[in-house]
Tab-separated table of C-alpha atoms in Angstrom:
chain	number	residue	atom	x	y	z
Q	1	MET	CA	27.114	-40.738	-30.435
Q	2	THR	CA	28.950	-37.986	-28.554
Q	3	MET	CA	25.730	-36.067	-27.856
Q	4	ALA	CA	24.087	-39.232	-26.553
Q	5	LYS	CA	26.951	-39.703	-24.074
Q	6	LEU	CA	26.672	-36.056	-22.951
Q	7	THR	CA	22.940	-36.398	-22.428
Q	8	GLU	CA	23.455	-39.586	-20.467
Q	9	SER	CA	26.079	-37.980	-18.224
Q	10	MET	CA	23.795	-34.995	-17.572
Q	11	THR	CA	20.954	-37.315	-16.592
Q	12	ASN	CA	23.237	-39.152	-14.201
Q	13	VAL	CA	24.308	-35.902	-12.520
Q	14	LEU	CA	20.788	-34.533	-12.054
Q	15	GLU	CA	19.338	-37.864	-10.992
Q	16	GLY	CA	22.001	-38.776	-8.472
Q	17	ASP	CA	19.456	-40.251	-6.071
Q	18	SER	CA	18.987	-43.278	-8.309
Q	19	MET	CA	22.699	-43.964	-8.621
Q	20	ASP	CA	24.843	-46.051	-6.348
Q	21	GLN	CA	27.980	-44.074	-7.108
Q	22	ASP	CA	28.283	-40.730	-8.933
Q	23	VAL	CA	31.421	-38.986	-10.096
Q	24	GLU	CA	30.013	-35.587	-9.103
Q	25	SER	CA	28.331	-36.883	-5.966
Q	26	PRO	CA	29.097	-34.814	-2.864
Q	27	VAL	CA	28.846	-37.773	-0.534
Q	28	ALA	CA	31.736	-37.281	1.828
Q	29	ILE	CA	34.280	-40.067	2.144
Q	30	HIS	CA	34.665	-40.574	5.869
Q	31	GLN	CA	38.286	-40.660	6.844
Q	32	PRO	CA	39.330	-43.158	9.507
Q	33	LYS	CA	39.739	-41.632	12.950
Q	34	LEU	CA	43.365	-41.397	13.948
Q	35	PRO	CA	44.685	-41.483	17.491
Q	36	LYS	CA	45.900	-38.254	19.009
Q	37	GLN	CA	49.567	-39.159	18.579
Q	38	ALA	CA	49.079	-39.901	14.889
Q	39	ARG	CA	47.248	-36.629	14.410
Q	40	ASP	CA	50.074	-34.756	16.104
Q	41	ASP	CA	52.583	-36.383	13.771
Q	42	LEU	CA	50.846	-35.122	10.618
Q	43	PRO	CA	52.809	-32.639	8.493
Q	44	ARG	CA	52.149	-29.051	9.381
Q	45	HIS	CA	51.035	-28.017	5.918
Q	46	ILE	CA	48.363	-30.734	5.917
Q	47	SER	CA	47.062	-29.773	9.339
Q	48	ARG	CA	46.925	-26.108	8.341
Q	49	ASP	CA	44.897	-26.900	5.231
Q	50	ARG	CA	42.412	-28.937	7.222
Q	51	THR	CA	42.089	-26.370	9.971
Q	52	LYS	CA	39.018	-24.250	9.476
Q	53	ARG	CA	39.680	-20.579	9.351
Q	54	LYS	CA	37.945	-18.648	12.065
Q	55	ILE	CA	35.535	-16.060	10.716
Q	56	GLN	CA	34.633	-13.093	12.873
Q	57	ARG	CA	30.866	-13.010	13.223
Q	58	TYR	CA	28.840	-9.915	12.418
Q	59	VAL	CA	25.771	-11.316	14.229
Q	60	ARG	CA	26.142	-13.989	16.896
Q	61	LYS	CA	24.047	-17.135	17.034
Q	62	ASP	CA	21.890	-15.695	19.824
Q	63	GLY	CA	21.016	-12.710	17.599
Q	64	LYS	CA	23.153	-10.067	19.281
Q	65	CYS	CA	25.151	-7.850	16.938
Q	66	ASN	CA	28.901	-8.154	17.420
Q	67	VAL	CA	29.538	-4.438	16.836
Q	68	HIS	CA	30.837	-1.962	19.419
Q	69	HIS	CA	30.551	1.798	18.961
Q	70	GLY	CA	33.706	3.665	19.882
Q	71	ASN	CA	34.920	7.265	19.792
Q	72	VAL	CA	31.404	8.678	19.927
Q	73	ARG	CA	31.970	12.382	20.522
Q	74	GLU	CA	28.377	13.585	20.331
Q	75	THR	CA	27.350	11.944	23.585
Q	76	TYR	CA	24.865	14.736	24.274
Q	77	ARG	CA	22.531	13.041	21.799
Q	78	TYR	CA	21.952	10.288	24.343
Q	79	LEU	CA	20.693	12.866	26.842
Q	80	THR	CA	18.356	14.493	24.339
Q	81	ASP	CA	16.605	11.113	24.055
Q	82	ILE	CA	16.775	10.353	27.761
Q	83	PHE	CA	13.725	8.066	27.752
Q	84	THR	CA	15.201	5.642	25.200
Q	85	THR	CA	18.566	5.865	26.961
Q	86	LEU	CA	17.010	4.759	30.242
Q	87	VAL	CA	15.077	1.947	28.576
Q	88	ASP	CA	18.238	0.648	26.875
Q	89	LEU	CA	20.202	0.541	30.134
Q	90	LYS	CA	20.760	-2.736	31.948
Q	91	TRP	CA	18.339	-3.665	34.682
Q	92	ARG	CA	20.737	-2.991	37.550
Q	93	PHE	CA	21.397	0.561	36.355
Q	94	ASN	CA	17.728	1.111	35.607
Q	95	LEU	CA	16.671	0.089	39.107
Q	96	LEU	CA	19.448	2.197	40.631
Q	97	ILE	CA	18.282	5.288	38.721
Q	98	PHE	CA	14.670	4.524	39.653
Q	99	VAL	CA	15.491	4.481	43.373
Q	100	MET	CA	17.853	7.462	43.186
Q	101	VAL	CA	15.350	9.722	41.385
Q	102	TYR	CA	12.675	9.227	44.035
Q	103	THR	CA	15.116	9.474	46.920
Q	104	VAL	CA	16.693	12.692	45.630
Q	105	THR	CA	13.321	14.379	45.041
Q	106	TRP	CA	12.095	13.405	48.514
Q	107	LEU	CA	15.292	14.707	50.125
Q	108	PHE	CA	15.231	17.903	48.060
Q	109	PHE	CA	11.671	18.860	48.962
Q	110	GLY	CA	12.163	17.646	52.541
Q	111	MET	CA	15.051	20.074	52.846
Q	112	ILE	CA	12.867	22.912	51.554
Q	113	TRP	CA	10.067	22.070	54.026
Q	114	TRP	CA	12.603	22.074	56.852
Q	115	LEU	CA	14.020	25.463	55.706
Q	116	ILE	CA	10.542	26.994	55.628
Q	117	ALA	CA	9.861	25.782	59.158
Q	118	TYR	CA	13.281	26.958	60.335
Q	119	ILE	CA	12.965	30.436	58.771
Q	120	ARG	CA	9.443	30.973	60.114
Q	121	GLY	CA	10.602	29.976	63.607
Q	122	ASP	CA	8.425	26.888	63.934
Q	123	MET	CA	11.324	25.026	65.560
Q	124	ASP	CA	11.372	27.500	68.428
Q	125	HIS	CA	7.628	27.193	69.141
Q	126	ILE	CA	7.192	23.448	69.074
Q	127	GLU	CA	5.577	23.298	72.529
Q	128	ASP	CA	3.696	26.608	72.157
Q	129	PRO	CA	-0.031	25.886	71.634
Q	130	SER	CA	-0.758	29.447	70.575
Q	131	TRP	CA	1.686	29.305	67.650
Q	132	THR	CA	0.376	28.252	64.225
Q	133	PRO	CA	3.185	26.516	62.355
Q	134	CYS	CA	3.394	25.962	58.593
Q	135	VAL	CA	3.237	22.201	59.106
Q	136	THR	CA	1.955	20.832	62.351
Q	137	ASN	CA	4.110	18.336	64.248
Q	138	LEU	CA	7.177	19.105	62.109
Q	139	ASN	CA	10.011	19.210	64.636
Q	140	GLY	CA	13.128	18.377	62.579
Q	141	PHE	CA	14.598	17.288	59.285
Q	142	VAL	CA	13.419	13.682	59.653
Q	143	SER	CA	9.815	14.743	60.101
Q	144	ALA	CA	10.191	17.154	57.144
Q	145	PHE	CA	11.517	14.265	55.020
Q	146	LEU	CA	8.561	12.065	55.995
Q	147	PHE	CA	6.153	14.906	55.182
Q	148	SER	CA	7.816	15.235	51.748
Q	149	ILE	CA	7.257	11.520	51.068
Q	150	GLU	CA	3.595	11.780	52.109
Q	151	THR	CA	3.063	14.794	49.861
Q	152	GLU	CA	4.676	13.353	46.728
Q	153	THR	CA	3.224	9.863	46.995
Q	154	THR	CA	-0.226	11.106	48.134
Q	155	ILE	CA	-0.236	8.581	50.930
Q	156	GLY	CA	-2.479	10.821	53.054
Q	157	TYR	CA	-1.967	13.042	56.091
Q	158	GLY	CA	-2.580	11.963	59.620
Q	159	TYR	CA	-0.092	13.280	62.142
Q	160	ARG	CA	1.596	16.001	59.986
Q	161	VAL	CA	-0.571	18.387	57.950
Q	162	ILE	CA	-0.113	21.791	56.348
Q	163	THR	CA	-2.024	24.783	57.722
Q	164	ASP	CA	-3.699	27.685	55.936
Q	165	LYS	CA	-1.452	30.299	57.583
Q	166	CYS	CA	1.571	29.428	55.390
Q	167	PRO	CA	1.253	30.726	51.767
Q	168	GLU	CA	4.802	29.678	50.872
Q	169	GLY	CA	4.010	26.156	52.047
Q	170	ILE	CA	0.873	26.034	49.876
Q	171	ILE	CA	2.897	27.071	46.809
Q	172	LEU	CA	5.556	24.452	47.590
Q	173	LEU	CA	2.817	21.855	48.016
Q	174	LEU	CA	1.469	22.621	44.531
Q	175	ILE	CA	4.938	22.496	42.970
Q	176	GLN	CA	5.827	19.194	44.620
Q	177	SER	CA	2.501	17.636	43.642
Q	178	VAL	CA	2.933	18.582	39.973
Q	179	LEU	CA	6.605	17.561	39.798
Q	180	GLY	CA	5.861	14.353	41.663
Q	181	SER	CA	3.219	13.436	39.094
Q	182	ILE	CA	5.704	14.077	36.273
Q	183	VAL	CA	8.392	11.973	37.962
Q	184	ASN	CA	5.896	9.160	38.555
Q	185	ALA	CA	4.713	9.203	34.938
Q	186	PHE	CA	8.268	9.243	33.572
Q	187	MET	CA	9.769	6.571	35.795
Q	188	VAL	CA	6.752	4.248	35.871
Q	189	GLY	CA	6.422	4.579	32.084
Q	190	CYS	CA	10.107	3.784	31.689
Q	191	MET	CA	9.814	0.700	33.880
Q	192	PHE	CA	6.651	-0.445	32.098
Q	193	VAL	CA	8.317	-0.221	28.674
Q	194	LYS	CA	11.387	-1.956	30.077
Q	195	ILE	CA	9.291	-4.829	31.424
Q	196	SER	CA	7.096	-5.191	28.337
Q	197	GLN	CA	9.937	-5.232	25.824
Q	198	PRO	CA	9.540	-8.259	23.517
Q	199	LYS	CA	13.230	-9.178	23.598
Q	200	LYS	CA	12.591	-12.273	25.685
Q	201	ARG	CA	9.896	-13.373	23.224
Q	202	ALA	CA	12.670	-13.852	20.679
Q	203	GLU	CA	14.222	-16.472	22.967
Q	204	THR	CA	11.470	-18.910	21.987
Q	205	LEU	CA	12.014	-18.339	18.254
Q	206	VAL	CA	14.665	-20.863	17.228
Q	207	PHE	CA	16.814	-21.245	14.129
Q	208	SER	CA	18.562	-24.401	12.997
Q	209	THR	CA	22.225	-24.585	13.942
Q	210	HIS	CA	23.193	-25.309	10.323
Q	211	ALA	CA	22.070	-24.237	6.886
Q	212	VAL	CA	22.062	-26.800	4.087
Q	213	ILE	CA	22.459	-26.788	0.309
Q	214	SER	CA	20.737	-29.510	-1.701
Q	215	MET	CA	18.454	-30.094	-4.671
Q	216	ARG	CA	14.787	-29.188	-4.426
Q	217	ASP	CA	12.467	-29.574	-7.436
Q	218	GLY	CA	15.492	-29.957	-9.709
Q	219	LYS	CA	17.100	-26.708	-8.510
Q	220	LEU	CA	19.982	-26.076	-6.141
Q	221	CYS	CA	18.684	-24.373	-2.997
Q	222	LEU	CA	20.069	-22.949	0.236
Q	223	MET	CA	17.800	-23.820	3.178
Q	224	PHE	CA	17.522	-23.267	6.926
Q	225	ARG	CA	14.771	-24.021	9.436
Q	226	VAL	CA	12.860	-21.754	11.848
Q	227	GLY	CA	10.417	-22.636	14.597
Q	228	ASP	CA	8.357	-21.156	17.428
Q	229	LEU	CA	8.321	-22.924	20.792
Q	230	ARG	CA	5.251	-21.109	22.165
Q	231	ASN	CA	1.602	-21.853	21.554
Q	232	SER	CA	0.856	-18.149	21.113
Q	233	HIS	CA	1.709	-17.331	17.531
Q	234	ILE	CA	3.703	-14.558	15.887
Q	235	VAL	CA	1.274	-12.477	13.828
Q	236	GLU	CA	2.359	-11.148	10.409
Q	237	ALA	CA	5.639	-13.039	10.611
Q	238	SER	CA	8.147	-12.370	7.822
Q	239	ILE	CA	11.672	-13.598	7.117
Q	240	ARG	CA	14.640	-11.851	5.534
Q	241	ALA	CA	18.215	-12.890	4.823
Q	242	LYS	CA	21.375	-10.901	4.181
Q	243	LEU	CA	24.782	-11.981	2.902
Q	244	ILE	CA	27.619	-10.250	4.777
Q	245	LYS	CA	30.802	-10.325	2.725
Q	246	SER	CA	33.606	-7.896	1.961
Q	247	LYS	CA	33.612	-6.532	-1.555
Q	248	GLN	CA	35.923	-4.568	-3.832
Q	249	THR	CA	34.314	-2.503	-6.568
Q	250	SER	CA	35.563	-2.165	-10.121
Q	251	GLU	CA	36.960	1.257	-9.178
Q	252	GLY	CA	39.114	-0.291	-6.449
Q	253	GLU	CA	36.976	0.760	-3.486
Q	254	PHE	CA	36.979	-1.783	-0.665
Q	255	ILE	CA	33.648	-2.200	1.130
Q	256	PRO	CA	33.965	-4.178	4.370
Q	257	LEU	CA	30.946	-6.171	5.478
Q	258	ASN	CA	28.942	-5.401	2.358
Q	259	GLN	CA	25.284	-6.445	2.695
Q	260	THR	CA	23.592	-8.268	-0.182
Q	261	ASP	CA	19.949	-9.275	-0.098
Q	262	ILE	CA	19.170	-13.000	-0.353
Q	263	ASN	CA	15.771	-13.664	-1.857
Q	264	VAL	CA	13.788	-16.071	0.322
Q	265	GLY	CA	10.459	-15.594	-1.464
Q	266	TYR	CA	9.947	-11.844	-1.550
Q	267	TYR	CA	8.439	-11.820	-5.048
Q	268	THR	CA	6.267	-14.887	-4.509
Q	269	GLY	CA	5.104	-14.041	-0.976
Q	270	ASP	CA	6.855	-17.042	0.573
Q	271	ASP	CA	8.707	-14.705	2.952
Q	272	ARG	CA	5.424	-14.153	4.862
Q	273	LEU	CA	5.123	-17.060	7.257
Q	274	PHE	CA	2.325	-18.818	9.098
Q	275	LEU	CA	4.622	-19.972	11.873
Q	276	VAL	CA	2.556	-22.618	13.640
Q	277	SER	CA	4.986	-25.487	13.072
Q	278	PRO	CA	8.676	-25.410	12.066
Q	279	LEU	CA	9.229	-24.252	8.498
Q	280	ILE	CA	12.141	-24.736	6.109
Q	281	ILE	CA	13.051	-21.453	4.419
Q	282	SER	CA	14.419	-21.984	0.919
Q	283	HIS	CA	16.538	-19.710	-1.270
Q	284	GLU	CA	16.746	-20.764	-4.912
Q	285	ILE	CA	20.285	-20.354	-6.239
Q	286	ASN	CA	19.730	-18.716	-9.618
Q	287	GLN	CA	21.476	-16.031	-11.671
Q	288	GLN	CA	20.425	-13.313	-9.211
Q	289	SER	CA	21.744	-15.287	-6.237
Q	290	PRO	CA	25.158	-14.448	-4.726
Q	291	PHE	CA	25.817	-18.232	-4.592
Q	292	TRP	CA	25.420	-18.661	-8.360
Q	293	GLU	CA	29.095	-19.433	-9.003
Q	294	ILE	CA	29.946	-21.145	-5.700
Q	295	SER	CA	30.531	-24.892	-5.812
Q	296	LYS	CA	31.055	-27.405	-3.035
Q	297	ALA	CA	34.838	-27.201	-3.335
Q	298	GLN	CA	34.817	-23.397	-3.337
Q	299	LEU	CA	32.388	-22.943	-0.422
Q	300	PRO	CA	34.912	-23.618	2.411
Q	301	LYS	CA	37.256	-21.023	0.893
Q	302	GLU	CA	34.642	-18.253	1.032
Q	303	GLU	CA	34.625	-15.797	3.944
Q	304	LEU	CA	30.961	-14.952	4.233
Q	305	GLU	CA	28.140	-14.861	6.736
Q	306	ILE	CA	24.403	-15.247	6.240
Q	307	VAL	CA	22.263	-13.194	8.630
Q	308	VAL	CA	18.615	-14.235	8.921
Q	309	ILE	CA	16.002	-11.945	10.491
Q	310	LEU	CA	12.555	-13.070	11.615
Q	311	GLU	CA	10.084	-10.293	12.406
Q	312	GLY	CA	6.511	-10.352	13.594
Q	313	MET	CA	3.999	-9.058	16.081
Q	314	VAL	CA	3.516	-10.767	19.436
Q	315	GLU	CA	-0.052	-12.010	19.641
Q	316	ALA	CA	-0.335	-11.471	23.398
Q	317	THR	CA	0.936	-7.863	23.568
Q	318	GLY	CA	0.720	-6.560	19.990
Q	319	MET	CA	4.345	-5.382	20.083
Q	320	THR	CA	6.810	-6.020	17.276
Q	321	CYS	CA	9.398	-8.713	17.912
Q	322	GLN	CA	12.587	-9.487	15.995
Q	323	ALA	CA	14.775	-12.585	16.238
Q	324	ARG	CA	18.145	-12.921	14.498
Q	325	SER	CA	20.738	-15.576	13.829
Q	326	SER	CA	23.621	-16.150	11.445
Q	327	TYR	CA	25.479	-18.876	9.555
Q	328	ILE	CA	29.144	-18.763	8.655
Q	329	THR	CA	30.837	-20.932	6.039
Q	330	SER	CA	31.566	-23.814	8.399
Q	331	GLU	CA	27.864	-23.956	9.344
Q	332	ILE	CA	26.638	-24.457	5.758
Q	333	LEU	CA	26.394	-28.149	4.884
Q	334	TRP	CA	26.520	-29.076	1.194
Q	335	GLY	CA	24.491	-32.135	0.245
Q	336	TYR	CA	22.277	-32.370	3.325
Q	337	ARG	CA	18.589	-32.053	4.129
Q	338	PHE	CA	16.675	-31.467	7.347
Q	339	THR	CA	15.124	-34.372	9.179
Q	340	PRO	CA	11.293	-34.164	9.250
Q	341	VAL	CA	9.930	-33.172	12.654
Q	342	LEU	CA	6.161	-33.155	11.997
Q	343	THR	CA	4.161	-36.349	12.506
Q	344	LEU	CA	0.424	-37.031	12.380
Q	345	GLU	CA	-0.945	-38.443	15.622
Q	346	ASP	CA	-4.494	-39.362	16.613
Q	347	GLY	CA	-6.365	-36.159	15.799
Q	348	PHE	CA	-3.433	-33.707	15.939
Q	349	TYR	CA	0.028	-32.972	14.575
Q	350	GLU	CA	3.030	-33.380	16.832
Q	351	VAL	CA	6.369	-31.585	16.456
Q	352	ASP	CA	9.474	-33.366	17.685
Q	353	TYR	CA	11.920	-30.609	18.576
Q	354	ASN	CA	14.594	-33.180	19.415
Q	355	SER	CA	15.129	-33.540	15.670
Q	356	PHE	CA	14.844	-29.833	14.899
Q	357	HIS	CA	18.576	-29.355	14.229
Q	358	GLU	CA	19.240	-32.806	12.748
Q	359	THR	CA	20.180	-33.282	9.086
Q	360	TYR	CA	20.824	-36.260	6.851
Q	361	GLU	CA	23.056	-36.659	3.828
Q	362	THR	CA	21.622	-36.793	0.327
Q	363	SER	CA	23.052	-37.105	-3.190
Q	364	THR	CA	23.668	-33.609	-4.516
Q	365	PRO	CA	25.872	-32.487	-7.419
Q	366	SER	CA	29.032	-30.784	-6.212
Q	367	LEU	CA	28.940	-28.359	-9.149
Q	368	SER	CA	27.820	-24.784	-8.793
Q	369	ALA	CA	24.387	-23.730	-10.002
Q	370	LYS	CA	25.990	-21.935	-12.926
Q	371	GLU	CA	27.867	-25.048	-13.997
Q	372	LEU	CA	24.724	-27.157	-13.677
Q	373	ALA	CA	22.794	-24.685	-15.842
Q	374	GLU	CA	25.526	-24.692	-18.496
Q	375	LEU	CA	25.630	-28.484	-18.485
Q	376	ALA	CA	21.840	-28.633	-18.857
Q	377	ASN	CA	21.929	-26.153	-21.749
Q	378	ARG	CA	24.579	-28.172	-23.582
Q	379	ALA	CA	22.507	-31.319	-23.141
Q	380	GLU	CA	19.349	-29.648	-24.490
Q	381	LEU	CA	20.909	-27.930	-27.538
Q	382	PRO	CA	20.879	-30.973	-29.899
Q	383	LEU	CA	17.234	-31.613	-29.083
Q	384	SER	CA	16.282	-28.032	-29.903
Q	385	TRP	CA	18.275	-28.146	-33.112
Q	386	SER	CA	16.511	-31.332	-34.253
Q	387	VAL	CA	13.092	-29.879	-33.480
Q	388	SER	CA	13.800	-26.639	-35.318
Q	389	SER	CA	15.172	-28.509	-38.333
Q	390	LYS	CA	12.070	-30.691	-38.470
Q	391	LEU	CA	9.858	-27.608	-38.329
Q	392	ASN	CA	11.791	-26.016	-41.193
Q	393	GLN	CA	11.495	-29.173	-43.294
Q	394	HIS	CA	7.765	-29.318	-42.667
Q	395	ALA	CA	7.399	-25.670	-43.716
Q	396	GLU	CA	9.310	-26.292	-46.944
Q	397	LEU	CA	7.085	-29.242	-47.827
Q	398	GLU	CA	3.965	-27.137	-47.329
Q	399	THR	CA	5.386	-24.427	-49.591
Q	400	GLU	CA	6.077	-26.928	-52.343
Q	401	GLU	CA	2.551	-28.335	-52.145
Q	402	GLU	CA	1.073	-24.832	-52.410
Q	403	GLU	CA	3.155	-24.119	-55.510
Q	404	LYS	CA	2.013	-27.385	-57.154
Q	405	ASN	CA	-1.690	-26.834	-56.492
Q	406	PRO	CA	-2.324	-23.063	-56.788
Q	407	GLU	CA	-5.891	-23.516	-58.048
Q	408	GLU	CA	-6.937	-25.703	-55.120
Q	409	GLN	CA	-5.364	-23.212	-52.712
Q	410	THR	CA	-7.290	-20.323	-54.385
Q	411	GLU	CA	-10.601	-22.172	-54.122
Q	412	ARG	CA	-9.865	-23.055	-50.516
Q	413	ASN	CA	-9.102	-19.446	-49.669
Q	414	GLY	CA	-12.195	-18.244	-51.601
């Protein structure tokens, strides 16, 4: 009689959708809204308990990491990788460096052209037709600067040209041409990489504002939704998830922001996505899950953060793109599911992104996955015992029959 009651209670917990009212049901009881004055008059200890603790994010909702590097003494390492340093700079600094590099090189070589003309005495024989200058029609620093621009940018010579009676000018022309090509390749390459960076592509990869925990196929699962707003797809898209939570080892070592992998289908291949329409990413809460012992009542007390990372290759450019987001404890809804956004129209499927972040409440046990597994095991034990006992009884009966009829058994075996 007791085992029958236990089995019945287990069935009621797991099949909460068919019940009107469940003891373990996580359906929230909506409290009546109080006016502001009444809320201000609440006891302080009650208001403190209901106030959600603010958790410092490791990764912000827009995907930017909330980590600042300080006291970096080996700053020379940034200069050894000057190309990446320039690409990582903000656009205003990048454009400023772009303009300054060209301006400085033009001024530097313009000064040298003016010095050559000044040392050779070309300034003193400007109106002398019998004098062969190094650069014709170069009568001051401004004209030397313009000649430097024409030489480095290969615009072409019209009014000012170099003559063959100036060997030092020919050498300087070769040096400026080679260095100008290097500067052009470096700066134009830097600007091209800066423009073609796929960071803005991640802006059209969206994550749901909340993660949910509910039952799926009889198992407790943590779920969140991802979607792509563009028609051009992300090739070889894959999803990963990390749990960020402080940890203290058995030896007493404290590890801040310890990272634990959350399995979202790595072993089954479900982490590789065909991201044409919004997908719901599911993490089964089993014995290997860090949420194995967390129940609905314990979840708000946890200080944790879930970081999700979507990676793939941009179909248009072939460059790798990464989009990130995170969910803190207050953004994980227990007992909710995502509203469907995909509908079948006349000859095509339509995605309603207005409902992308919407959820609806569903009956879900408030117990942890560990407690649900233990409850299921206790409910199944009597059944297994009865089956095993029946098998043993059947084996004993067969043994007795063999002992009674040994001759028939011998003939049958023969």
